[in-house]
PDB file of C-alpha atoms and ligand atoms in Angstrom:
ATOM      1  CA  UNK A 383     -18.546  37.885  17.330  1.00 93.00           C
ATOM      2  CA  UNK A 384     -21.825  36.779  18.944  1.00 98.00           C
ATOM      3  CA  UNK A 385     -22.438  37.135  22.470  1.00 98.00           C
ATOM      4  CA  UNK A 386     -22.480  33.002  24.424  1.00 98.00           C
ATOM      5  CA  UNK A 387     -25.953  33.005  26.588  1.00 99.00           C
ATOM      6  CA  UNK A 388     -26.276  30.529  29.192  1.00 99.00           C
ATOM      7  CA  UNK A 389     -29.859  30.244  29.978  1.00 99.00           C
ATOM      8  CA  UNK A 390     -31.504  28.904  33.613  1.00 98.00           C
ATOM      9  CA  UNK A 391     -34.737  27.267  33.601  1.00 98.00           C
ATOM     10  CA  UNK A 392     -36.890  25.617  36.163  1.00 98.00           C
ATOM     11  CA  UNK A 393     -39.996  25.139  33.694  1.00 98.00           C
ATOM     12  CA  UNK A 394     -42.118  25.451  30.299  1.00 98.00           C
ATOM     13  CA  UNK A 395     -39.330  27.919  29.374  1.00 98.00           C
ATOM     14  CA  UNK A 396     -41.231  30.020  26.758  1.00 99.00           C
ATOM     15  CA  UNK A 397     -38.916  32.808  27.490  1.00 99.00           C
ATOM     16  CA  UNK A 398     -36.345  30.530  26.358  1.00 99.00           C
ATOM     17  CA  UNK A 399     -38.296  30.190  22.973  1.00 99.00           C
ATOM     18  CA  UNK A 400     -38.233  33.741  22.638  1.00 99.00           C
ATOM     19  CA  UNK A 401     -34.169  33.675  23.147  1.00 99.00           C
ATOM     20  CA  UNK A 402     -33.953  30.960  20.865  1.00 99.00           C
ATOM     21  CA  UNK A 403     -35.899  32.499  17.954  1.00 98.00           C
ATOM     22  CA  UNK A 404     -34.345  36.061  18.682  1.00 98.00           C
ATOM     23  CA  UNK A 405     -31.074  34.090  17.917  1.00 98.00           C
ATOM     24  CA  UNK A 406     -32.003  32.580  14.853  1.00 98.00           C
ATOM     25  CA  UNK A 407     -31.811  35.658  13.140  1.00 98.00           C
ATOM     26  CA  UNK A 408     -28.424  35.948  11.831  1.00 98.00           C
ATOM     27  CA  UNK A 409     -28.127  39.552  12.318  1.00 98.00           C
ATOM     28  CA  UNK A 410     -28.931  39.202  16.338  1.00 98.00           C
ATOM     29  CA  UNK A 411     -25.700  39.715  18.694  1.00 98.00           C
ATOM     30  CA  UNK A 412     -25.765  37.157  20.713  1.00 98.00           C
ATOM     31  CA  UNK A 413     -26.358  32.810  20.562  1.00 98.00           C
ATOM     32  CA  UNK A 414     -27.445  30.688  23.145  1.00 98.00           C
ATOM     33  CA  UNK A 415     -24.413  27.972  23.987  1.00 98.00           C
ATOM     34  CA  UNK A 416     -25.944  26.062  27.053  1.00 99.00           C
ATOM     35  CA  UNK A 417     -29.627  25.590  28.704  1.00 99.00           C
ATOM     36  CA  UNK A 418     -29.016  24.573  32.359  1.00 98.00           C
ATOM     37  CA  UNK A 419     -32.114  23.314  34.192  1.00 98.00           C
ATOM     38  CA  UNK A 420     -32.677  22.582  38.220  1.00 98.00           C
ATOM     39  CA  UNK A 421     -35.119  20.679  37.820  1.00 98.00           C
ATOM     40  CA  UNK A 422     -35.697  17.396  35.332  1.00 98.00           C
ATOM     41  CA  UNK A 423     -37.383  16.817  32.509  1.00 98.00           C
ATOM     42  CA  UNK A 424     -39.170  20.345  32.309  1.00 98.00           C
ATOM     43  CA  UNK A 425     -40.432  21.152  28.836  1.00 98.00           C
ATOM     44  CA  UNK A 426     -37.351  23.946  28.555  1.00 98.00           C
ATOM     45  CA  UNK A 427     -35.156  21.414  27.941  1.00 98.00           C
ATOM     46  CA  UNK A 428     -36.769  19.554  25.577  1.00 98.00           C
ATOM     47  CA  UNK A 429     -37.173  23.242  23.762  1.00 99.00           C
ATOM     48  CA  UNK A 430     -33.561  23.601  23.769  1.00 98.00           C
ATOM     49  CA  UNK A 431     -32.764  20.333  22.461  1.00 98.00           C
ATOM     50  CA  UNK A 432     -34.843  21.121  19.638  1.00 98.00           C
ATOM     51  CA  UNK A 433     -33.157  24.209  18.445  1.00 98.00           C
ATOM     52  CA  UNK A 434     -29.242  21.587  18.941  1.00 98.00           C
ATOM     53  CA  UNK A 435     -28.736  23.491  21.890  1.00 98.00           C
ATOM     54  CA  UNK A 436     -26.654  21.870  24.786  1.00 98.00           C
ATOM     55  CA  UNK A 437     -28.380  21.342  28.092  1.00 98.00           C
ATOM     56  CA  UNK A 438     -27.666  20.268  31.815  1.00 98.00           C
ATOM     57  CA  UNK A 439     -29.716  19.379  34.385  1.00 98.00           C
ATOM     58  CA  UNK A 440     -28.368  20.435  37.709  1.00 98.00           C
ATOM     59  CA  UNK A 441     -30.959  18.948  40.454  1.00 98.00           C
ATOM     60  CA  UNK A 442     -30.405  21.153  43.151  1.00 97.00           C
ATOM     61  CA  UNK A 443     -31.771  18.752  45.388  1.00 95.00           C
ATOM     62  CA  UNK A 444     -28.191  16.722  45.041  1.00 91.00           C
ATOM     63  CA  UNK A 445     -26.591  19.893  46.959  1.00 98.00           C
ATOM     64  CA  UNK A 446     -25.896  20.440  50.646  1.00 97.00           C
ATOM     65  CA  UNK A 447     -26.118  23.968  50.430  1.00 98.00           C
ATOM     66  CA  UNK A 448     -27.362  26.882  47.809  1.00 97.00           C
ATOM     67  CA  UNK A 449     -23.749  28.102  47.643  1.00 98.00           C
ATOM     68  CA  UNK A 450     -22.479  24.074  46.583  1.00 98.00           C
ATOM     69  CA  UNK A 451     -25.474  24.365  43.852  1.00 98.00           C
ATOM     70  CA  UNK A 452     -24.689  27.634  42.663  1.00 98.00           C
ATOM     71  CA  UNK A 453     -20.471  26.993  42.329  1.00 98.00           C
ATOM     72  CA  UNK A 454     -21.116  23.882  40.007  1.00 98.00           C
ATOM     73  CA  UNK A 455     -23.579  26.128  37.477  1.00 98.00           C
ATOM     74  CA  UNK A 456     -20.887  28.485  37.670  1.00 98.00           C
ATOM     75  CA  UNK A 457     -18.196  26.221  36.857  1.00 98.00           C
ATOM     76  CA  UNK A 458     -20.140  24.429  34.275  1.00 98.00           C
ATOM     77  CA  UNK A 459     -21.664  28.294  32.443  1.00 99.00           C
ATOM     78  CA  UNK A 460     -17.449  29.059  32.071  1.00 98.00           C
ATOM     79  CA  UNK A 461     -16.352  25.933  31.356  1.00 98.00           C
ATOM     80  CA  UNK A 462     -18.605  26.383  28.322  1.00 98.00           C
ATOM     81  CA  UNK A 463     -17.589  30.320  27.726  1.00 98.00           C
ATOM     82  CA  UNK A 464     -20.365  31.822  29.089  1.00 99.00           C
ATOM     83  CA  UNK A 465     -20.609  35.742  28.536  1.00 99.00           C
ATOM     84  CA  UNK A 466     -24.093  36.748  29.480  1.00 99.00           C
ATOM     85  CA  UNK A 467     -26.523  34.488  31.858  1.00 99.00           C
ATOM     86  CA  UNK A 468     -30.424  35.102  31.393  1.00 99.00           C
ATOM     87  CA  UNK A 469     -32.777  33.609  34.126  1.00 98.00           C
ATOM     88  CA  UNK A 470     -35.906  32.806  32.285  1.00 98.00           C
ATOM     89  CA  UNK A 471     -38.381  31.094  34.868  1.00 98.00           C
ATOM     90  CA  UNK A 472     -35.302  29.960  37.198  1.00 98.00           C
ATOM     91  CA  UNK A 473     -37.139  29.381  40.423  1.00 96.00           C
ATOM     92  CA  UNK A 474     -34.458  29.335  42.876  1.00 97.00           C
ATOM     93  CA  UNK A 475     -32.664  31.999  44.801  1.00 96.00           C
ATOM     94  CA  UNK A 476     -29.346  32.702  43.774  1.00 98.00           C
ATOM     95  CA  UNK A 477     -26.694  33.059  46.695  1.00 98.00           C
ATOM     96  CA  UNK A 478     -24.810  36.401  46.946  1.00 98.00           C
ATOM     97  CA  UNK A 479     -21.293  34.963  45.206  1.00 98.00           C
ATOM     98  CA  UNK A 480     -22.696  33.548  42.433  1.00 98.00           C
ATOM     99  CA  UNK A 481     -24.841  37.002  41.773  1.00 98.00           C
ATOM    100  CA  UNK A 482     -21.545  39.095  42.427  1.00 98.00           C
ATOM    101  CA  UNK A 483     -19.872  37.103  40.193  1.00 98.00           C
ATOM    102  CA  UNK A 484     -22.291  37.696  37.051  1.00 98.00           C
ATOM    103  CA  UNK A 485     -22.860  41.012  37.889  1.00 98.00           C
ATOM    104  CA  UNK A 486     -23.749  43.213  35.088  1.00 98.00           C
ATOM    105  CA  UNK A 487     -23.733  40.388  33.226  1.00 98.00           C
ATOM    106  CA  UNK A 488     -26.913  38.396  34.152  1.00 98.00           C
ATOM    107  CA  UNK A 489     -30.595  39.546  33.465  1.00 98.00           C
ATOM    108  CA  UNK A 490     -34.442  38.713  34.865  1.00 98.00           C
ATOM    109  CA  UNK A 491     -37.463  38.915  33.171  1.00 98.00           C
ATOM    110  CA  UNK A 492     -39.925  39.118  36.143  1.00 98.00           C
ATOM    111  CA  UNK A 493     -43.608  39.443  35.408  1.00 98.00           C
ATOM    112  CA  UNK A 494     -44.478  42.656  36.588  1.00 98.00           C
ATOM    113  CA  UNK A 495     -43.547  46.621  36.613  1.00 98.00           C
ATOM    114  CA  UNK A 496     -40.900  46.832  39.676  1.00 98.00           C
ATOM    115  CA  UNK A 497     -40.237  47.906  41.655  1.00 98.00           C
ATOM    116  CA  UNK A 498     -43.695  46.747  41.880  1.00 98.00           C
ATOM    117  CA  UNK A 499     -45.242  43.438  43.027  1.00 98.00           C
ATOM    118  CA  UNK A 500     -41.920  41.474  43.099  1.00 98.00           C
ATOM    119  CA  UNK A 501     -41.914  37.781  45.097  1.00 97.00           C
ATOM    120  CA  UNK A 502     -44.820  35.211  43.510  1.00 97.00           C
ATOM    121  CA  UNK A 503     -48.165  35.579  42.528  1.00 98.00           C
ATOM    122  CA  UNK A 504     -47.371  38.856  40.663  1.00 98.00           C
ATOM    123  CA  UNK A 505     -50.600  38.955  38.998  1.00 98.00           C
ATOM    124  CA  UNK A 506     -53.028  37.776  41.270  1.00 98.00           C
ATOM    125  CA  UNK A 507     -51.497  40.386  43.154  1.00 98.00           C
ATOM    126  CA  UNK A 508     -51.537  43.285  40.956  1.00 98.00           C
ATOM    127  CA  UNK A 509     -55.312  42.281  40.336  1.00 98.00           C
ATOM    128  CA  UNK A 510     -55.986  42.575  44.461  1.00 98.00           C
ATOM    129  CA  UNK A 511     -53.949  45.722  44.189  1.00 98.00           C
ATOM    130  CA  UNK A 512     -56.637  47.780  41.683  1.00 98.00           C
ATOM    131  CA  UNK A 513     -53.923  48.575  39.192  1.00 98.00           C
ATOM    132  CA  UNK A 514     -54.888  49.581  35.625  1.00 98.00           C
ATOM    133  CA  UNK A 515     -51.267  49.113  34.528  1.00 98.00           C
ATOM    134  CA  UNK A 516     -49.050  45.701  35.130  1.00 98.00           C
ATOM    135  CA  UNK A 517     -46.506  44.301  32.823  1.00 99.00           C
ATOM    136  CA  UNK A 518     -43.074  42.644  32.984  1.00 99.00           C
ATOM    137  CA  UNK A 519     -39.313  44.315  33.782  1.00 98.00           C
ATOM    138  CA  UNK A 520     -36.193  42.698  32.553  1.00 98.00           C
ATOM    139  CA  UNK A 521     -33.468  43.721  35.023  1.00 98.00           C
ATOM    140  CA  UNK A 522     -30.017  42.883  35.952  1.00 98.00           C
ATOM    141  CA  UNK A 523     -29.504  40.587  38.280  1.00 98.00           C
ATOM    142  CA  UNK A 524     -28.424  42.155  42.078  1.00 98.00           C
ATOM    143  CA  UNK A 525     -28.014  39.736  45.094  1.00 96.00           C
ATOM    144  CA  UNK A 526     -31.372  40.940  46.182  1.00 96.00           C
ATOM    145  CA  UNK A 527     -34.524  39.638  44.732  1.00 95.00           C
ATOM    146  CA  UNK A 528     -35.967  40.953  41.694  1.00 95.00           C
ATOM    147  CA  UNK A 529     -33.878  43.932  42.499  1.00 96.00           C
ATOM    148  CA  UNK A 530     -31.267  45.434  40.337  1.00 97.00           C
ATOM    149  CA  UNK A 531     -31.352  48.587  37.148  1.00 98.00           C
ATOM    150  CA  UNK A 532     -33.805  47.935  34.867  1.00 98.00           C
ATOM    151  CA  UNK A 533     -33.200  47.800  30.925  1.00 98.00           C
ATOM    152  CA  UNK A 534     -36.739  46.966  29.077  1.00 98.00           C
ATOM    153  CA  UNK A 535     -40.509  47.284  30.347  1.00 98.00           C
ATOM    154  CA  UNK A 536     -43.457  46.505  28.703  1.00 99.00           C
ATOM    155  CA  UNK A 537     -46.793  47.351  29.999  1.00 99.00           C
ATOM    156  CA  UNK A 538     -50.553  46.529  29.640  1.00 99.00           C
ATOM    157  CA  UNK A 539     -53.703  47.650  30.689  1.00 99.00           C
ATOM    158  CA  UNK A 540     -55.529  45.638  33.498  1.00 98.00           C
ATOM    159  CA  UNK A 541     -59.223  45.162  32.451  1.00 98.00           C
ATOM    160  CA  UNK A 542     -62.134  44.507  34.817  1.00 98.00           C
ATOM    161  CA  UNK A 543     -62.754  41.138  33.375  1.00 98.00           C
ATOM    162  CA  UNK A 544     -59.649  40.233  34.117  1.00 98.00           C
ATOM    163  CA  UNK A 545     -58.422  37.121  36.053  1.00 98.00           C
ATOM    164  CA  UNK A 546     -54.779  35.860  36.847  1.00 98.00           C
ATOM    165  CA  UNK A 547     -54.884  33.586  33.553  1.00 98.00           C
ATOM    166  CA  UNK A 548     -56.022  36.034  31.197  1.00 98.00           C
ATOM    167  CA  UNK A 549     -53.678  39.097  32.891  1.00 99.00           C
ATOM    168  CA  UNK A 550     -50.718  36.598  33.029  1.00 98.00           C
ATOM    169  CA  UNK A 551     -51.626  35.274  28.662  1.00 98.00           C
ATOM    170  CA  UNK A 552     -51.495  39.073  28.233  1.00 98.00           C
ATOM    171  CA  UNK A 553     -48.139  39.846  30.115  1.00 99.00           C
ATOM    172  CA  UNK A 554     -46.465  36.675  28.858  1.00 98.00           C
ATOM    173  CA  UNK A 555     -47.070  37.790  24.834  1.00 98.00           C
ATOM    174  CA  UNK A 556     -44.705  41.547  26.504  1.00 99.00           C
ATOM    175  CA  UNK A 557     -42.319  39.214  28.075  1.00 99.00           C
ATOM    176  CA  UNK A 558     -41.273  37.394  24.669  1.00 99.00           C
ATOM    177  CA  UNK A 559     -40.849  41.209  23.060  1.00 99.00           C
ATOM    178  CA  UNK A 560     -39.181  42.324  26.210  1.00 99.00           C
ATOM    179  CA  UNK A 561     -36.593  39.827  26.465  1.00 99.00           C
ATOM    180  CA  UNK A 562     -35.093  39.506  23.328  1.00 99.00           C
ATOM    181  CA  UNK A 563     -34.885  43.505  23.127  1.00 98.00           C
ATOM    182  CA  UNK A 564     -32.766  43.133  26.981  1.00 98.00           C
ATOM    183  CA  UNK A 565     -30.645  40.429  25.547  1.00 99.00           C
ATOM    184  CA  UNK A 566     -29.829  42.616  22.682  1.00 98.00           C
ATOM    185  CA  UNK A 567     -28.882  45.933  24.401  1.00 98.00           C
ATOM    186  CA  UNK A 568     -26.486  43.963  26.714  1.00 98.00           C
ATOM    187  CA  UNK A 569     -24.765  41.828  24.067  1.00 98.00           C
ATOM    188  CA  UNK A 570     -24.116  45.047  21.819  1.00 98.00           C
ATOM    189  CA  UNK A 571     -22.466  46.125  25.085  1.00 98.00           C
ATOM    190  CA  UNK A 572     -24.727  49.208  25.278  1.00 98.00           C
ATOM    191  CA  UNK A 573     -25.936  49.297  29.081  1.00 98.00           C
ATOM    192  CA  UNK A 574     -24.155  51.571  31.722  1.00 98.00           C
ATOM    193  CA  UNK A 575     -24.670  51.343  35.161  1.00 98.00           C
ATOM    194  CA  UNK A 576     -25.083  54.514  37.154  1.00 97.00           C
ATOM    195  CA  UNK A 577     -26.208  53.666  40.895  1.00 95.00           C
ATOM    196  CA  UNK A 578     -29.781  52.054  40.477  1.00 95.00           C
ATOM    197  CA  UNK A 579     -30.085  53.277  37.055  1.00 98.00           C
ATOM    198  CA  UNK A 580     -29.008  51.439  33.559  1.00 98.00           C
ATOM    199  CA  UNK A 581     -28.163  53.802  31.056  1.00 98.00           C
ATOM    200  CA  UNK A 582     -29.151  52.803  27.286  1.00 97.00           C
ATOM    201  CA  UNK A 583     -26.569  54.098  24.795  1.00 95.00           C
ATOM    202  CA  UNK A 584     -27.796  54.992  21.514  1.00 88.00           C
ATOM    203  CA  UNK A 585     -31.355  54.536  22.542  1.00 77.00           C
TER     204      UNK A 585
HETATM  205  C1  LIG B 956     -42.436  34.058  33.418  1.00 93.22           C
HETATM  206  O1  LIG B 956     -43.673  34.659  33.716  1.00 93.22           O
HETATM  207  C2  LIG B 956     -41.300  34.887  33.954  1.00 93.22           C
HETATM  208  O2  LIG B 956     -41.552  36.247  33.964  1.00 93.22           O
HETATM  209  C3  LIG B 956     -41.170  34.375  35.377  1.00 93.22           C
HETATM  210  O3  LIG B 956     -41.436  32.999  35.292  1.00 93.22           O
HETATM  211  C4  LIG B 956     -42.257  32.734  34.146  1.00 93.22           C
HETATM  212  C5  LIG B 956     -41.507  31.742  33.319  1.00 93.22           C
HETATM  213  O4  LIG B 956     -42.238  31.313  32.206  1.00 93.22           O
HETATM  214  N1  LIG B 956     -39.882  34.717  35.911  1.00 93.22           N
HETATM  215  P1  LIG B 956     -41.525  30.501  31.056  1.00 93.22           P
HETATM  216  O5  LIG B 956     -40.877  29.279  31.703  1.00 93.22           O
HETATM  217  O6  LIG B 956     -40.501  31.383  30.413  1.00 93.22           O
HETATM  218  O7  LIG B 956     -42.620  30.117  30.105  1.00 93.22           O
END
């Protein structure tokens, strides 16, 4: 049985592509069975309607407080049978309930090596930093930000020509390989959890 992925997006939602195309191979464990977005019309959706995926928009601006926002996505990823949530360019914090409750069951991708550079601006930063390696981290998802064991990184070199546009093109083509590969370990139920570390079975 394939895994059901809820995906949250706030954006362009390329790392959603990625998920979708990883799941269009029949062979991969896991299928994407809701797209909820905070924030209208963003391109994501319109991704997700294009692969007959279901969507929600969940305007978080309707909500009196983070925790109210958070409960209905929760309600509305099991109402639909949710077994693994993947943030893909959701740009909201998640309160501390809603990150218990999806715990070791909810994964990042965050655009650089942590525990390095995590908050905004990741490459602009890593460029002001005089690093020759950045890259992205898919982690799970801990009530503290961009926090959490790690499963996948993928990293690339930092050249002197670089700007934020060119560093972030090259990080974004690691993210699509990165994610997919995350998604997979977790849906063949192959990630343990010792203290800060994930464990990768049969790596
Ligand atoms: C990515 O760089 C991701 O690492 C970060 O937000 C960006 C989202 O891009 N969390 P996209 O919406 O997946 O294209």
């Amino acid at each position: 049985m394939k895994k059901k992925v809820g995906v949250l997006v706030s954006g362009r939602g390329s790392n959603l592509q990625a998920l979708l195309d990883a799941c269009a191979d029949p062979s991969f464990p896991a299928e994407i069975a809701l797209v909820i977005s905070n924030v209208p019309g963003v391109y994501a959706l319109e991704r997700a309607a294009n692969a007959g995926v279901p969507t929600l928009t969940i305007p978080h601006k309707g909500f009196p407080s983070r925790e109210a926002f958070d409960s209905e996505m929760d309600k509305a990823l099991r109402a639909a049978g949710i077994e693994i949530v993947c943030l893909a360019g959701f740009m909201r914090l998640l309160s501390t309930g809603f990150a218990e409750g999806w715990r070791g069951r909810m994964i990042n991708i965050h655009p650089a090596l942590l525990p390095s550079f995590k908050g905004l601006h990741t490459h602009r930063r890593a460029i002001e930093a005089g690093v020759k390696l950045h890259g992205c981290t898919v982690h799970l998802v801990t009530p503290e930000l961009d926090d959490g064991p790690i499963l996948v990184q993928k990293a690339v070199p930092v050249l002197a020509s670089d700007d934020e546009d060119t560093l972030a093109a090259r990080v974004l083509e690691q993210e699509h390989k990165a994610y997919p590969e995350a998604l997979r370990l977790l849906a063949e139920d192959r990630v343990a959890v010792e203290g800060n570390r994930a464990l990768i079975r049969d790596a």
